[in-house]
PDB file of C-alpha atoms in Angstrom:
ATOM      1  CA  THR A  11      97.906  94.952  96.284  1.00 38.00           C
ATOM      2  CA  CYS A  12      96.560  96.513  99.442  1.00 42.00           C
ATOM      3  CA  PRO A  13      93.675  98.938  98.663  1.00 45.00           C
ATOM      4  CA  ALA A  14      94.750 101.252 101.499  1.00 45.00           C
ATOM      5  CA  LEU A  15      98.262 101.512 100.101  1.00 46.00           C
ATOM      6  CA  VAL A  16      96.998 102.175  96.573  1.00 45.00           C
ATOM      7  CA  GLY A  17      94.764 104.923  97.977  1.00 46.00           C
ATOM      8  CA  CYS A  18      97.667 106.482  99.839  1.00 45.00           C
ATOM      9  CA  LEU A  19      99.924 106.330  96.787  1.00 47.00           C
ATOM     10  CA  THR A  20      97.249 107.771  94.517  1.00 48.00           C
ATOM     11  CA  ALA A  21      96.718 110.657  96.912  1.00 50.00           C
ATOM     12  CA  GLY A  22     100.464 111.201  97.220  1.00 49.00           C
ATOM     13  CA  HIS A  23     100.461 110.476 100.938  1.00 48.00           C
ATOM     14  CA  SER A  24     103.348 109.189 103.035  1.00 49.00           C
ATOM     15  CA  LEU A  25     104.066 105.966 104.900  1.00 47.00           C
ATOM     16  CA  ALA A  26     102.447 107.550 107.956  1.00 44.00           C
ATOM     17  CA  CYS A  27      99.155 107.670 106.032  1.00 44.00           C
ATOM     18  CA  PHE A  28      99.447 103.979 105.229  1.00 45.00           C
ATOM     19  CA  LEU A  29     100.369 103.180 108.833  1.00 41.00           C
ATOM     20  CA  ASN A  30      97.217 104.875 110.089  1.00 39.00           C
ATOM     21  CA  SER A  31      95.024 103.003 107.626  1.00 38.00           C
ATOM     22  CA  ALA A  32      93.176 100.021 109.056  1.00 30.00           C
ATOM     23  CA  LEU A  33      92.160  98.726 105.623  1.00 29.00           C
ATOM     24  CA  CYS A  34      95.285  96.700 104.893  1.00 33.00           C
ATOM     25  CA  GLN A  35      94.830  93.049 105.849  1.00 33.00           C
ATOM     26  CA  LEU A  36      97.539  91.246 103.874  1.00 32.00           C
ATOM     27  CA  GLU A  37      98.429  87.748 104.973  1.00 34.00           C
ATOM     28  CA  VAL A  38     102.192  87.538 105.123  1.00 32.00           C
ATOM     29  CA  ASN A  39     104.323  84.489 105.757  1.00 34.00           C
ATOM     30  CA  MET A  40     105.347  84.831 109.396  1.00 31.00           C
ATOM     31  CA  SER A  41     108.717  83.226 108.670  1.00 58.00           C
ATOM     32  CA  SER A  42     109.630  86.235 106.531  1.00 81.00           C
ATOM     33  CA  SER A  43     111.967  88.566 108.345  1.00 94.00           C
ATOM     34  CA  ILE A  44     113.210  91.957 107.319  1.00 97.00           C
ATOM     35  CA  TYR A  45     116.050  94.262 108.250  1.00 97.00           C
ATOM     36  CA  ILE A  46     115.167  97.897 107.693  1.00 97.00           C
ATOM     37  CA  ALA A  47     118.159 100.225 107.427  1.00 95.00           C
ATOM     38  CA  GLY A  48     118.292 103.977 107.265  1.00 94.00           C
ATOM     39  CA  ALA A  49     119.932 107.005 108.787  1.00 92.00           C
ATOM     40  CA  SER A  50     119.737 107.514 112.533  1.00 88.00           C
ATOM     41  CA  ALA A  51     119.133 111.185 111.699  1.00 89.00           C
ATOM     42  CA  GLU A  52     115.850 110.041 110.077  1.00 93.00           C
ATOM     43  CA  LEU A  53     114.714 107.858 112.963  1.00 92.00           C
ATOM     44  CA  ALA A  54     110.996 108.640 112.594  1.00 94.00           C
ATOM     45  CA  ARG A  55     110.995 107.423 108.977  1.00 95.00           C
ATOM     46  CA  CYS A  56     112.653 104.144 110.014  1.00 95.00           C
ATOM     47  CA  LYS A  57     110.346 103.654 112.994  1.00 95.00           C
ATOM     48  CA  ASP A  58     107.278 104.150 110.761  1.00 96.00           C
ATOM     49  CA  ALA A  59     108.517 101.518 108.288  1.00 96.00           C
ATOM     50  CA  ILE A  60     109.273  99.054 111.096  1.00 96.00           C
ATOM     51  CA  ALA A  61     105.829  99.549 112.632  1.00 96.00           C
ATOM     52  CA  ILE A  62     104.131  98.997 109.286  1.00 95.00           C
ATOM     53  CA  VAL A  63     105.925  95.748 108.438  1.00 95.00           C
ATOM     54  CA  ARG A  64     105.287  94.447 111.959  1.00 95.00           C
ATOM     55  CA  GLU A  65     101.594  95.248 111.628  1.00 94.00           C
ATOM     56  CA  ALA A  66     101.587  93.386 108.300  1.00 93.00           C
ATOM     57  CA  GLY A  67     103.043  90.286 109.959  1.00 92.00           C
ATOM     58  CA  LEU A  68     106.709  90.330 109.019  1.00 94.00           C
ATOM     59  CA  THR A  69     109.317  89.709 111.683  1.00 95.00           C
ATOM     60  CA  VAL A  70     111.684  92.614 112.159  1.00 96.00           C
ATOM     61  CA  ALA A  71     115.207  91.190 112.411  1.00 95.00           C
ATOM     62  CA  TRP A  72     116.403  94.023 114.670  1.00 92.00           C
ATOM     63  CA  ASP A  73     114.649  97.153 115.865  1.00 92.00           C
ATOM     64  CA  TRP A  74     117.729  99.369 115.916  1.00 88.00           C
ATOM     65  CA  PRO A  75     115.724 102.604 116.359  1.00 89.00           C
ATOM     66  CA  LEU A  76     114.363 101.199 119.621  1.00 85.00           C
ATOM     67  CA  ASN A  77     117.928 100.352 120.648  1.00 77.00           C
ATOM     68  CA  ILE A  78     118.961 103.964 119.992  1.00 76.00           C
ATOM     69  CA  GLU A  79     116.043 105.198 122.094  1.00 76.00           C
ATOM     70  CA  LEU A  80     117.042 102.884 124.948  1.00 68.00           C
ATOM     71  CA  VAL A  81     120.819 103.425 125.011  1.00 63.00           C
ATOM     72  CA  GLY A  82     121.158 106.713 123.168  1.00 62.00           C
ATOM     73  CA  SER A  83     122.999 107.500 120.000  1.00 63.00           C
ATOM     74  CA  LEU A  84     125.750 105.051 119.146  1.00 59.00           C
ATOM     75  CA  ARG A  85     128.494 107.595 118.622  1.00 60.00           C
ATOM     76  CA  ASP A  86     132.121 106.846 119.367  1.00 56.00           C
ATOM     77  CA  GLU A  87     132.429 109.551 121.989  1.00 65.00           C
ATOM     78  CA  GLU A  88     129.357 108.409 123.939  1.00 69.00           C
ATOM     79  CA  HIS A  89     130.058 104.687 124.433  1.00 73.00           C
ATOM     80  CA  THR A  90     132.894 102.254 124.982  1.00 80.00           C
ATOM     81  CA  ARG A  91     134.361 100.284 122.103  1.00 78.00           C
ATOM     82  CA  GLU A  92     132.680  97.139 123.472  1.00 83.00           C
ATOM     83  CA  VAL A  93     129.212  98.717 123.385  1.00 78.00           C
ATOM     84  CA  LEU A  94     129.777  99.910 119.830  1.00 77.00           C
ATOM     85  CA  ALA A  95     131.146  96.505 118.755  1.00 82.00           C
ATOM     86  CA  ASP A  96     128.130  94.727 120.276  1.00 84.00           C
ATOM     87  CA  ALA A  97     125.748  97.019 118.381  1.00 82.00           C
ATOM     88  CA  ALA A  98     127.630  96.430 115.115  1.00 83.00           C
ATOM     89  CA  ARG A  99     127.570  92.645 115.622  1.00 89.00           C
ATOM     90  CA  GLU A 100     123.854  92.738 116.432  1.00 89.00           C
ATOM     91  CA  SER A 101     123.215  94.629 113.212  1.00 90.00           C
ATOM     92  CA  MET A 102     125.286  92.248 111.079  1.00 92.00           C
ATOM     93  CA  LEU A 103     123.711  89.156 112.661  1.00 93.00           C
ATOM     94  CA  ALA A 104     120.255  90.585 112.013  1.00 93.00           C
ATOM     95  CA  ILE A 105     121.103  91.221 108.353  1.00 95.00           C
ATOM     96  CA  ARG A 106     122.364  87.637 108.056  1.00 93.00           C
ATOM     97  CA  SER A 107     119.114  86.275 109.487  1.00 92.00           C
ATOM     98  CA  ALA A 108     116.792  88.348 107.295  1.00 95.00           C
ATOM     99  CA  ARG A 109     114.899  87.408 104.133  1.00 95.00           C
ATOM    100  CA  TYR A 110     114.643  91.058 103.047  1.00 97.00           C
ATOM    101  CA  PHE A 111     117.007  93.982 103.479  1.00 98.00           C
ATOM    102  CA  TRP A 112     115.257  97.316 102.923  1.00 98.00           C
ATOM    103  CA  LEU A 113     117.327 100.494 102.885  1.00 97.00           C
ATOM    104  CA  LEU A 114     115.426 103.731 103.196  1.00 97.00           C
ATOM    105  CA  LEU A 115     117.956 105.770 101.219  1.00 95.00           C
ATOM    106  CA  PRO A 116     118.974 108.552 103.580  1.00 93.00           C
ATOM    107  CA  ASN A 117     118.427 112.178 102.668  1.00 92.00           C
ATOM    108  CA  VAL A 118     121.562 112.906 104.731  1.00 91.00           C
ATOM    109  CA  GLU A 119     125.014 111.337 104.792  1.00 89.00           C
ATOM    110  CA  SER A 120     125.002 108.040 106.698  1.00 89.00           C
ATOM    111  CA  GLN A 121     128.099 105.878 106.908  1.00 89.00           C
ATOM    112  CA  GLY A 122     126.179 103.276 108.891  1.00 89.00           C
ATOM    113  CA  ALA A 123     123.453 102.856 106.281  1.00 92.00           C
ATOM    114  CA  ALA A 124     126.048 102.591 103.512  1.00 93.00           C
ATOM    115  CA  PHE A 125     128.001  99.955 105.446  1.00 94.00           C
ATOM    116  CA  GLU A 126     124.843  97.952 106.182  1.00 95.00           C
ATOM    117  CA  PHE A 127     123.919  97.975 102.502  1.00 96.00           C
ATOM    118  CA  GLY A 128     127.385  96.746 101.562  1.00 96.00           C
ATOM    119  CA  TYR A 129     127.130  94.018 104.174  1.00 96.00           C
ATOM    120  CA  ALA A 130     123.713  92.995 102.825  1.00 97.00           C
ATOM    121  CA  ILE A 131     125.139  92.729  99.298  1.00 97.00           C
ATOM    122  CA  ARG A 132     127.950  90.551 100.668  1.00 95.00           C
ATOM    123  CA  GLU A 133     125.403  88.349 102.434  1.00 94.00           C
ATOM    124  CA  ARG A 134     123.283  88.058  99.279  1.00 94.00           C
ATOM    125  CA  VAL A 135     126.324  86.950  97.252  1.00 93.00           C
ATOM    126  CA  CYS A 136     127.398  84.427  99.917  1.00 92.00           C
ATOM    127  CA  ARG A 137     123.932  82.885  99.977  1.00 90.00           C
ATOM    128  CA  ALA A 138     123.898  82.614  96.195  1.00 90.00           C
ATOM    129  CA  LEU A 139     127.351  81.002  96.102  1.00 90.00           C
ATOM    130  CA  HIS A 140     126.371  78.467  98.754  1.00 86.00           C
ATOM    131  CA  TYR A 141     122.918  77.748  97.281  1.00 82.00           C
ATOM    132  CA  ALA A 142     121.168  78.865 100.460  1.00 78.00           C
ATOM    133  CA  GLU A 143     117.500  77.972 100.739  1.00 81.00           C
ATOM    134  CA  GLN A 144     116.577  81.505 101.750  1.00 85.00           C
ATOM    135  CA  PRO A 145     117.904  84.275  99.509  1.00 90.00           C
ATOM    136  CA  LEU A 146     118.397  87.820 100.731  1.00 95.00           C
ATOM    137  CA  THR A 147     116.505  90.307  98.614  1.00 96.00           C
ATOM    138  CA  THR A 148     117.850  93.850  98.773  1.00 97.00           C
ATOM    139  CA  VAL A 149     115.432  96.724  98.299  1.00 98.00           C
ATOM    140  CA  LEU A 150     116.126 100.461  98.208  1.00 97.00           C
ATOM    141  CA  SER A 151     113.640 103.292  98.399  1.00 97.00           C
ATOM    142  CA  GLY A 152     114.211 106.973  97.933  1.00 93.00           C
ATOM    143  CA  GLU A 153     115.372 109.280  95.217  1.00 83.00           C
ATOM    144  CA  ARG A 154     118.768 110.225  96.635  1.00 71.00           C
ATOM    145  CA  VAL A 155     121.182 108.080  94.635  1.00 68.00           C
ATOM    146  CA  LYS A 156     124.737 109.352  94.978  1.00 75.00           C
ATOM    147  CA  SER A 157     126.729 106.158  94.698  1.00 84.00           C
ATOM    148  CA  ILE A 158     127.313 103.635  91.957  1.00 89.00           C
ATOM    149  CA  PHE A 159     126.932 100.921  94.583  1.00 90.00           C
ATOM    150  CA  TRP A 160     123.217 101.584  95.080  1.00 89.00           C
ATOM    151  CA  THR A 161     122.766 100.020  91.614  1.00 91.00           C
ATOM    152  CA  GLN A 162     123.544  96.626  93.144  1.00 94.00           C
ATOM    153  CA  ALA A 163     120.165  96.370  94.881  1.00 96.00           C
ATOM    154  CA  ASP A 164     117.672  93.817  93.603  1.00 96.00           C
ATOM    155  CA  ARG A 165     114.898  96.431  93.588  1.00 97.00           C
ATOM    156  CA  HIS A 166     114.880 100.233  93.731  1.00 95.00           C
ATOM    157  CA  PHE A 167     111.780 102.344  94.236  1.00 96.00           C
ATOM    158  CA  ALA A 168     111.474 106.111  94.247  1.00 94.00           C
ATOM    159  CA  HIS A 169     109.123 106.090  97.235  1.00 95.00           C
ATOM    160  CA  ASP A 170     109.046 104.151 100.499  1.00 96.00           C
ATOM    161  CA  ALA A 171     105.387 103.226 100.023  1.00 96.00           C
ATOM    162  CA  GLU A 172     106.147 101.582  96.664  1.00 97.00           C
ATOM    163  CA  ALA A 173     108.956  99.517  98.181  1.00 97.00           C
ATOM    164  CA  LEU A 174     106.726  98.527 101.063  1.00 96.00           C
ATOM    165  CA  ALA A 175     103.967  97.387  98.711  1.00 96.00           C
ATOM    166  CA  TRP A 176     106.412  95.251  96.733  1.00 97.00           C
ATOM    167  CA  ILE A 177     107.915  93.689  99.875  1.00 96.00           C
ATOM    168  CA  LEU A 178     104.504  92.837 101.333  1.00 95.00           C
ATOM    169  CA  ASP A 179     103.291  91.391  98.036  1.00 95.00           C
ATOM    170  CA  ASP A 180     106.464  89.324  97.624  1.00 94.00           C
ATOM    171  CA  ALA A 181     106.352  88.077 101.229  1.00 93.00           C
ATOM    172  CA  ALA A 182     102.716  87.046 100.783  1.00 91.00           C
ATOM    173  CA  LYS A 183     103.808  84.805  97.868  1.00 89.00           C
ATOM    174  CA  GLN A 184     106.456  82.970  99.917  1.00 80.00           C
TER     175      GLN A 184
END
């Protein structure tokens, strides 16, 4: 396990602390890709997680926070149906291409994050049924569990930093 991450966890620090640490030098399989989901209302949290996994060497399947920054919020009243449909397809294709799906459990209501998690579970089941070479591992982090469906994740961690450590360790073994 990364000494910088252990130090941050021991001190009770956040992902931002880990991001700013230059001590972590894990070698991660570059073919590992990850889709990081979360609430658009918690964009900074998602952007931090994406930056960290990129720095560690994982491929981010889709940087949806960057997309939101470029085109604005993807709300029905702000864009045409075609723009919204393209964004939804991009998200689903990215989930299908990923090795890991990590949901930062939102501290606010998020229909999008819940849908993406459901889609990831569907993708995981399809891969298992068709004996796919690359499984999809679903990981949740956060304490806000208000749905029975969150129990379907492969892994659940109370804190983002713990989930990140597990993902990086697992990817390094691939």
